[in-house]
mmCIF file of C-alpha atoms in Angstrom:
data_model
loop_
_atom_site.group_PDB
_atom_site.id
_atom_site.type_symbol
_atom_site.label_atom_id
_atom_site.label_comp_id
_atom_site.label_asym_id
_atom_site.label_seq_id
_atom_site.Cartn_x
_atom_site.Cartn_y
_atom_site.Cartn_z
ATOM 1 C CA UNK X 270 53.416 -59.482 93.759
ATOM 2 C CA UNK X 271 56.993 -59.233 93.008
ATOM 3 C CA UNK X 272 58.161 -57.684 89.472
ATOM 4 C CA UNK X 273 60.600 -60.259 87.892
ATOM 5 C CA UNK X 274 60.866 -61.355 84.740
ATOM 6 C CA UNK X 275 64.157 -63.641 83.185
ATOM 7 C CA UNK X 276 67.125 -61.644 81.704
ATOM 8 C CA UNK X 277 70.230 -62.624 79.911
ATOM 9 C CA UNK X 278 73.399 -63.352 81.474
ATOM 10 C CA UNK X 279 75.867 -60.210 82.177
ATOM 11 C CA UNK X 280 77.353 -59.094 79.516
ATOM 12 C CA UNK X 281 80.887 -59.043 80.590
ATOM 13 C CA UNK X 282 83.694 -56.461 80.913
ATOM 14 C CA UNK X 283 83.345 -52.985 78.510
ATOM 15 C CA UNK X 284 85.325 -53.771 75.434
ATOM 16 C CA UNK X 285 86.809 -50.290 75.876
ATOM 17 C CA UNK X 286 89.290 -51.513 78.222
ATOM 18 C CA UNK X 287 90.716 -54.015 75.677
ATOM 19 C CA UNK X 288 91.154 -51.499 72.949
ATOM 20 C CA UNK X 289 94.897 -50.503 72.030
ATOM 21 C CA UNK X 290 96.088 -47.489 70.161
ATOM 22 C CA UNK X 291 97.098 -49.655 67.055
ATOM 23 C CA UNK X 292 93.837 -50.940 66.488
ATOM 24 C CA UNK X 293 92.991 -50.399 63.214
ATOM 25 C CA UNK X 294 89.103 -51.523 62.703
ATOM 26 C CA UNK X 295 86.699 -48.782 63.896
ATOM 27 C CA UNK X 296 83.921 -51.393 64.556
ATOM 28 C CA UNK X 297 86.118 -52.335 67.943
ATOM 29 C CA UNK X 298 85.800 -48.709 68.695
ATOM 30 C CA UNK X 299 82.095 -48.853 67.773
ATOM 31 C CA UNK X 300 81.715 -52.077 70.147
ATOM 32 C CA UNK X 301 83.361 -50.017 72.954
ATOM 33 C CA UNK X 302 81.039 -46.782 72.902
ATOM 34 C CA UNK X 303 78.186 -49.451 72.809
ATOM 35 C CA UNK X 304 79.327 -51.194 75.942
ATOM 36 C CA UNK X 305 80.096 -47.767 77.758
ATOM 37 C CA UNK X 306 76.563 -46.265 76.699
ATOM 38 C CA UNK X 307 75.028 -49.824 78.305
ATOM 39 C CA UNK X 308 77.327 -49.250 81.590
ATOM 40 C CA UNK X 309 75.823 -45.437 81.711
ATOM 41 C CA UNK X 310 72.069 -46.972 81.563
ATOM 42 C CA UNK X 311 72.738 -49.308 84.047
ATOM 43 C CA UNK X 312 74.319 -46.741 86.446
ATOM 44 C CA UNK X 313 71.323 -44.511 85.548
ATOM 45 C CA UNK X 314 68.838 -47.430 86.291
ATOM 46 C CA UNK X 315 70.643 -48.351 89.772
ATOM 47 C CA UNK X 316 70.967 -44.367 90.637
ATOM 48 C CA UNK X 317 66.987 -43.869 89.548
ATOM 49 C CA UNK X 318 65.762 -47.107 91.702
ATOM 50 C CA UNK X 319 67.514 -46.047 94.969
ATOM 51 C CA UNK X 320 66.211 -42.186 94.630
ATOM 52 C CA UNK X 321 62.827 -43.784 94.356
ATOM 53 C CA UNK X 322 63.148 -46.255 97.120
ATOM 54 C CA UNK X 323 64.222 -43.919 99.482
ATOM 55 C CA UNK X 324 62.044 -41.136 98.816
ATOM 56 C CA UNK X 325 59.225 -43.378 98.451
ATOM 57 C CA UNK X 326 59.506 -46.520 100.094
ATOM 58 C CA UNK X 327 60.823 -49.703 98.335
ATOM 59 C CA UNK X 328 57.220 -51.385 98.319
ATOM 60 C CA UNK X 329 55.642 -48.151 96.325
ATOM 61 C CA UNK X 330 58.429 -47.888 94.087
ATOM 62 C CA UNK X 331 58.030 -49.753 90.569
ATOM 63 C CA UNK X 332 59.481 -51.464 87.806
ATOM 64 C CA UNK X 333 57.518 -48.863 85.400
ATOM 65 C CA UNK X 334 58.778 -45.758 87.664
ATOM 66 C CA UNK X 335 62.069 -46.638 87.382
ATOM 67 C CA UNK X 336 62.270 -46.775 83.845
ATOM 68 C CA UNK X 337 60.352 -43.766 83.420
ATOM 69 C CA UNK X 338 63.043 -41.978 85.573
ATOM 70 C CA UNK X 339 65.496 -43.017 83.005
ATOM 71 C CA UNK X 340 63.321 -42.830 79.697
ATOM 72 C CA UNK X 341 63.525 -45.926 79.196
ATOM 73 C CA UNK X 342 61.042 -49.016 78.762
ATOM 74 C CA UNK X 343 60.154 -51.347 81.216
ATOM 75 C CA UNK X 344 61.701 -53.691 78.577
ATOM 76 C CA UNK X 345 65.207 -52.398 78.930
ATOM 77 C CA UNK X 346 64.881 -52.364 82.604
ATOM 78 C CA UNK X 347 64.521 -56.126 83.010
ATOM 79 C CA UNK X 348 67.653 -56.469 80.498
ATOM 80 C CA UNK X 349 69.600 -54.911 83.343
ATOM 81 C CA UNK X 350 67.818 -56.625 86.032
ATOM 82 C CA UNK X 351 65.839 -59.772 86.684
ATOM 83 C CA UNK X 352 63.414 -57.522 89.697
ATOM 84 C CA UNK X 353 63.617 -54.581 92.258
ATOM 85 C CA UNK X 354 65.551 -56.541 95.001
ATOM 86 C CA UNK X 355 68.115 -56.917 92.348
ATOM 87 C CA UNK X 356 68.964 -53.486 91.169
ATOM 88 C CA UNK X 357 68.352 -52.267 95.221
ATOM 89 C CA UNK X 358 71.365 -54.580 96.506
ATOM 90 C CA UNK X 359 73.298 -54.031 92.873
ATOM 91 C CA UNK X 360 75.475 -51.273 95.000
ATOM 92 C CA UNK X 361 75.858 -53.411 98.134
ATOM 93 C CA UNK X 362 76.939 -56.429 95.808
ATOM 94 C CA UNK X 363 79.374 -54.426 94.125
ATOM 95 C CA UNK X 364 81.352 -53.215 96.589
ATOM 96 C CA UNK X 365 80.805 -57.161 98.118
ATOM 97 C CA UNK X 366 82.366 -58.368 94.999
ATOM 98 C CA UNK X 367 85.276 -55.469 95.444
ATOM 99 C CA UNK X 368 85.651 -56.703 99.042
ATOM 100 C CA UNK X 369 86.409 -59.897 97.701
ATOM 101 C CA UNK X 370 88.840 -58.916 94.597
ATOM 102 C CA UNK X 371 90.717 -56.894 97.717
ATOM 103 C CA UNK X 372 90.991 -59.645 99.845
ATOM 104 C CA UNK X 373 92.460 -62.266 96.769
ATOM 105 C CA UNK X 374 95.196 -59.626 96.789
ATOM 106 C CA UNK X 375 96.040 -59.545 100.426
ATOM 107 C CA UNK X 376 100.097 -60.446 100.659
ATOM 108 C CA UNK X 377 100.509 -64.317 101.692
ATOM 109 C CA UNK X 378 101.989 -63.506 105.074
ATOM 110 C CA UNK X 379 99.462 -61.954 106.562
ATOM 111 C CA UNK X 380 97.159 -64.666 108.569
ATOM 112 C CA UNK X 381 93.677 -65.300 107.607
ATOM 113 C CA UNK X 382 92.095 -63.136 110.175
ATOM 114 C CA UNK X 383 94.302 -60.304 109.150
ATOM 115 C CA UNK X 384 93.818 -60.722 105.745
ATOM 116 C CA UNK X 385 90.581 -60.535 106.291
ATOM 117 C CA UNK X 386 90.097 -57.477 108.339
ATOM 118 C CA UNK X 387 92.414 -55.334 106.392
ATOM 119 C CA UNK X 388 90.899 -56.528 102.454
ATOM 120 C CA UNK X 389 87.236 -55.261 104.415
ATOM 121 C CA UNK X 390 88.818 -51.718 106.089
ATOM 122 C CA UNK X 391 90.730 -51.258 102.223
ATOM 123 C CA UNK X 392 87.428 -52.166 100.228
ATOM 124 C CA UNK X 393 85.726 -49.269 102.298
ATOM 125 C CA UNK X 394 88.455 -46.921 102.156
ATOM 126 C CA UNK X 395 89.158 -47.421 98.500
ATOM 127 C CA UNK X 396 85.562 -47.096 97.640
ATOM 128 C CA UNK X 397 85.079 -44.066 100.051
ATOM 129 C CA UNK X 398 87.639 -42.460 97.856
ATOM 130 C CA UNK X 399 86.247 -43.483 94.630
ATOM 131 C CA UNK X 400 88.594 -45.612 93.006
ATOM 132 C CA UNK X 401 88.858 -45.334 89.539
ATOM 133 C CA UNK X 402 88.834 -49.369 89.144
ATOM 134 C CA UNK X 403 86.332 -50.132 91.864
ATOM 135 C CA UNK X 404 82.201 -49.655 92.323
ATOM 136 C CA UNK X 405 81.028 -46.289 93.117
ATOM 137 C CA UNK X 406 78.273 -45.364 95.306
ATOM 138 C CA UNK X 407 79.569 -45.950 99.286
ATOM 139 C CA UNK X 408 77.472 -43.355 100.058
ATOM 140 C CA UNK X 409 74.396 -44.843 98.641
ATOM 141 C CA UNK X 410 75.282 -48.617 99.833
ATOM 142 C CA UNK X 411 75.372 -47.026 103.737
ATOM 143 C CA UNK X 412 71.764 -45.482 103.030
ATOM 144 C CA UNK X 413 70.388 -48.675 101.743
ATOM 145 C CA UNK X 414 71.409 -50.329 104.966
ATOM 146 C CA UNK X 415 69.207 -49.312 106.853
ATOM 147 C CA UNK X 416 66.642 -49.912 103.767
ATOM 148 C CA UNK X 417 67.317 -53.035 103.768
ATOM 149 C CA UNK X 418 66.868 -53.516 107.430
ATOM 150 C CA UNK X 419 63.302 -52.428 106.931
ATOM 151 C CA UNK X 420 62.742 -54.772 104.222
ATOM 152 C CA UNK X 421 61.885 -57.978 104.632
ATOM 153 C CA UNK X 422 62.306 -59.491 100.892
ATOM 154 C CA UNK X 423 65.900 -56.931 101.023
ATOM 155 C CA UNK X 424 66.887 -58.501 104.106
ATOM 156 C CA UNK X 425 66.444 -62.147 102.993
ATOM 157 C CA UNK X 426 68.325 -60.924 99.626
ATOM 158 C CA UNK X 427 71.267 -59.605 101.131
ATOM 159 C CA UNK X 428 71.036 -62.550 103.423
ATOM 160 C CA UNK X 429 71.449 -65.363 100.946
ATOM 161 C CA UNK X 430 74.163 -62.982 98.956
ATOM 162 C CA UNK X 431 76.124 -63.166 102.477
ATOM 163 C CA UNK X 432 75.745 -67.078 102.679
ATOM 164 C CA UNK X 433 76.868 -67.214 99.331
ATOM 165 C CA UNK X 434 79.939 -64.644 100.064
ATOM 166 C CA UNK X 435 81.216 -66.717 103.079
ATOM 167 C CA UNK X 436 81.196 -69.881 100.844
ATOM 168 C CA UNK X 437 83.607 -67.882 98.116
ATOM 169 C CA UNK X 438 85.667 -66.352 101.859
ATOM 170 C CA UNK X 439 86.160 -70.226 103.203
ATOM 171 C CA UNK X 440 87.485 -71.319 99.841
ATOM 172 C CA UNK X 441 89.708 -68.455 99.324
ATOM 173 C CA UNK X 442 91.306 -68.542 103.140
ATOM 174 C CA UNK X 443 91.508 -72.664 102.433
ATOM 175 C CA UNK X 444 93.494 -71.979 99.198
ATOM 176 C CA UNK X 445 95.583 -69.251 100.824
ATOM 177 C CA UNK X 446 96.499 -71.718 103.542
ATOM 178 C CA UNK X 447 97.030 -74.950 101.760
ATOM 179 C CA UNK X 448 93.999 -76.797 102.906
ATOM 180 C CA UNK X 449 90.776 -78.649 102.111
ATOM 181 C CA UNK X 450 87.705 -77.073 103.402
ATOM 182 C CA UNK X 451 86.038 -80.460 103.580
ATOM 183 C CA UNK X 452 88.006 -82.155 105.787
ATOM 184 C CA UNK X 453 89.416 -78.908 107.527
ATOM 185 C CA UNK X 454 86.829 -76.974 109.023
ATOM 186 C CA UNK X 455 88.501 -73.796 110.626
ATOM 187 C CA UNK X 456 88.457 -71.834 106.489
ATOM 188 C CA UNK X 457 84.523 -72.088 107.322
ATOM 189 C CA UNK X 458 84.621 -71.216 110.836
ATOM 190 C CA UNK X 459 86.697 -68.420 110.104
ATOM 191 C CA UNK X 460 83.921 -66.825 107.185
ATOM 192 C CA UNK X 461 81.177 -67.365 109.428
ATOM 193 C CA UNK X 462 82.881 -65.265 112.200
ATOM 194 C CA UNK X 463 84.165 -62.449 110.059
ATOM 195 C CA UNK X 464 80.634 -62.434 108.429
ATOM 196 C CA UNK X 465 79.310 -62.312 112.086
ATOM 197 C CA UNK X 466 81.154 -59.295 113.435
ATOM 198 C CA UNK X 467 80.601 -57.300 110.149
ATOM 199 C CA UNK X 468 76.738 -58.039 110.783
ATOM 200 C CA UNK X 469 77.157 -56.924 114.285
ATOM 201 C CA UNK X 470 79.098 -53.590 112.852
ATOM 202 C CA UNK X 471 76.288 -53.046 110.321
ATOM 203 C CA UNK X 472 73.744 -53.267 112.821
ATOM 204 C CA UNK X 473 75.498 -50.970 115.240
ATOM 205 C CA UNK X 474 75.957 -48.250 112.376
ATOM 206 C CA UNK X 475 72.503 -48.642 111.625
ATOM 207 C CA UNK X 476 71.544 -47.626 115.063
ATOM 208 C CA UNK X 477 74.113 -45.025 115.440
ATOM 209 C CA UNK X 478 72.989 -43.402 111.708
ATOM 210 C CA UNK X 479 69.336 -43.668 112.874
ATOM 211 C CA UNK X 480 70.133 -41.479 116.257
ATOM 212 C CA UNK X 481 72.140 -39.440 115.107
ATOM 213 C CA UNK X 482 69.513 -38.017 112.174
ATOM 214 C CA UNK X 483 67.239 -37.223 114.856
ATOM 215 C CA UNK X 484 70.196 -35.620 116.947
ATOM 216 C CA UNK X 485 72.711 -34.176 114.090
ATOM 217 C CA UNK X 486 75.484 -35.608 115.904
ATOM 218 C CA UNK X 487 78.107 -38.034 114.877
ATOM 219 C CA UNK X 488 80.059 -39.510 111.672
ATOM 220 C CA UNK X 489 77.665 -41.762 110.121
ATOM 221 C CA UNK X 490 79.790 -41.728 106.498
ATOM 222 C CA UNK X 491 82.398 -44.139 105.661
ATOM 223 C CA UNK X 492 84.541 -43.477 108.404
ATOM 224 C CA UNK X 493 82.199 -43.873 111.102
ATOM 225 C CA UNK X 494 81.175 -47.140 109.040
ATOM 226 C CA UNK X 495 85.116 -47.945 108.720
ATOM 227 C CA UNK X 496 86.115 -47.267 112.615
ATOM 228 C CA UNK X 497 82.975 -49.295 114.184
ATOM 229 C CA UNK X 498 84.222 -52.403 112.095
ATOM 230 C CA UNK X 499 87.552 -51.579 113.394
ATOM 231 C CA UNK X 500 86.401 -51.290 117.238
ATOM 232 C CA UNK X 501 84.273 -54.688 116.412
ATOM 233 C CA UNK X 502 87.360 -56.467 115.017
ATOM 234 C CA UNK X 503 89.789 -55.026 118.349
ATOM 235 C CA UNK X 504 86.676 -56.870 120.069
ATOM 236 C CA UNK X 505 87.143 -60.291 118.315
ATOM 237 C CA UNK X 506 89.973 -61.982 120.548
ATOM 238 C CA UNK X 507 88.825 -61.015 124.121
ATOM 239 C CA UNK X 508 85.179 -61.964 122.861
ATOM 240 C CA UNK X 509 86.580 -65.601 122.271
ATOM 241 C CA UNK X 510 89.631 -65.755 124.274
ATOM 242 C CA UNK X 511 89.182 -63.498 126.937
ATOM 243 C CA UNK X 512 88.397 -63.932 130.751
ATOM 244 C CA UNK X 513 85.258 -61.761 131.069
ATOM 245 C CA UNK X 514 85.170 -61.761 134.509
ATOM 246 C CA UNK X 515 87.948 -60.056 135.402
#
């Protein structure tokens, strides 16, 4: 039986950023350590689950081991998170949610396809490197992967969060381009086909990272991650354009 339970609603960006060196009540300051020491638990909580899961298998991992592996009570876990599928894809949705801030600030010029493919190929690379200002964890989010692949209740997770992320990519390449993604259906086309070829990319990796444990060949890190969306992507136009006869 699945371990959910109800939690409030996120409690928004740490204070500490809004602090200013004239600030003269100490209770901001106070608010700010709180908010910080609630972004460490969280981390801790997320870092905890996927040791667990992929030591152990996400089915014999619980709510009540998790919490242990952080001290904390089963209680505070479900304040973070409403079950396990949730804090398993909270990496993969983070650096989905980076993906997106990346491609809102793609310049205006660039087309929607190359929009696209650079705001993915930055999101990785940025993250890779650890931005400061972005979601840790790349490292993690390629070993769940292929933990999600195996799980069925992951898969149909991060399936429904990439439904949900093509929706927010047709209205953002409709907006960019001056249209109305009701009457105009290329912004949807568009998402589905990115969202396709990254699949296909994920897959691939997948496969390569599998082989290449047994073997102890190959770049299954970021960069392997980054240059098989990249061959995917060169792919794209002779896929649907191409004569593939010749």
């Amino acid at each position: 039986m699945s371990e959910t339970r109800a939690h409030p609603q996120s409690e928004g960006p740490t204070m500490a950023a809004q602090l200013t060196p004239t600030a003269p009540d100490p209770a901001c300051r106070v608010l700010g350590l709180r908010e910080r020491k609630k972004q460490r638990t969280r981390d801790s909580l997320v870092e905890a689950a996927h040791r667990l899961f992929l030591e152990r298998g996400f089915g014999r991992t619980t709510v009540d081991e998790i919490a242990a592996a952080v001290d904390v009570s089963q209680r505070t876990f479900f304040r973070y998170f409403a079950n396990k599928d949730e804090v398993a894809l909270a990496v993969m949705a983070e650096a989905e949610n980076f993906f997106i801030a990346c491609l809102r600030g793609r310049p205006a010029e660039e087309s929607p396809l190359q929009a696209l493919r650079a705001s993915i190929v930055q999101a990785w690379r940025e993250l890779a490197a650890g931005r400061p200002d972005g979601p840790s964890g790349v490292t993690t989010a390629l070993e769940l992967m292929q933990l999600i692949e195996d799980t069925p209740t992951l898969l149909a997770a991060h399936l429904r969060r990439i439904t949900e992320q093509e929706r927010v990519v047709a209205g953002l390449i409709a907006a960019r381009e001056g249209l109305d993604p009701v009457t105009d259906l290329r912004p949807k086309v568009m998402a589905a086909v990115f969202g396709g070829v990254l699949r296909s990319a994920h897959l691939a990796w997948s496969a390569e990272a599998e082989s290449e444990s047994a073997t102890g060949a190959g770049d299954s890190g970021p960069e392997g991650m980054i240059a098989l969306i990249e061959r995917h992507f060169d792919q794209l136009g002779p896929a649907l354009a191409g004569d593939w006869r010749r």
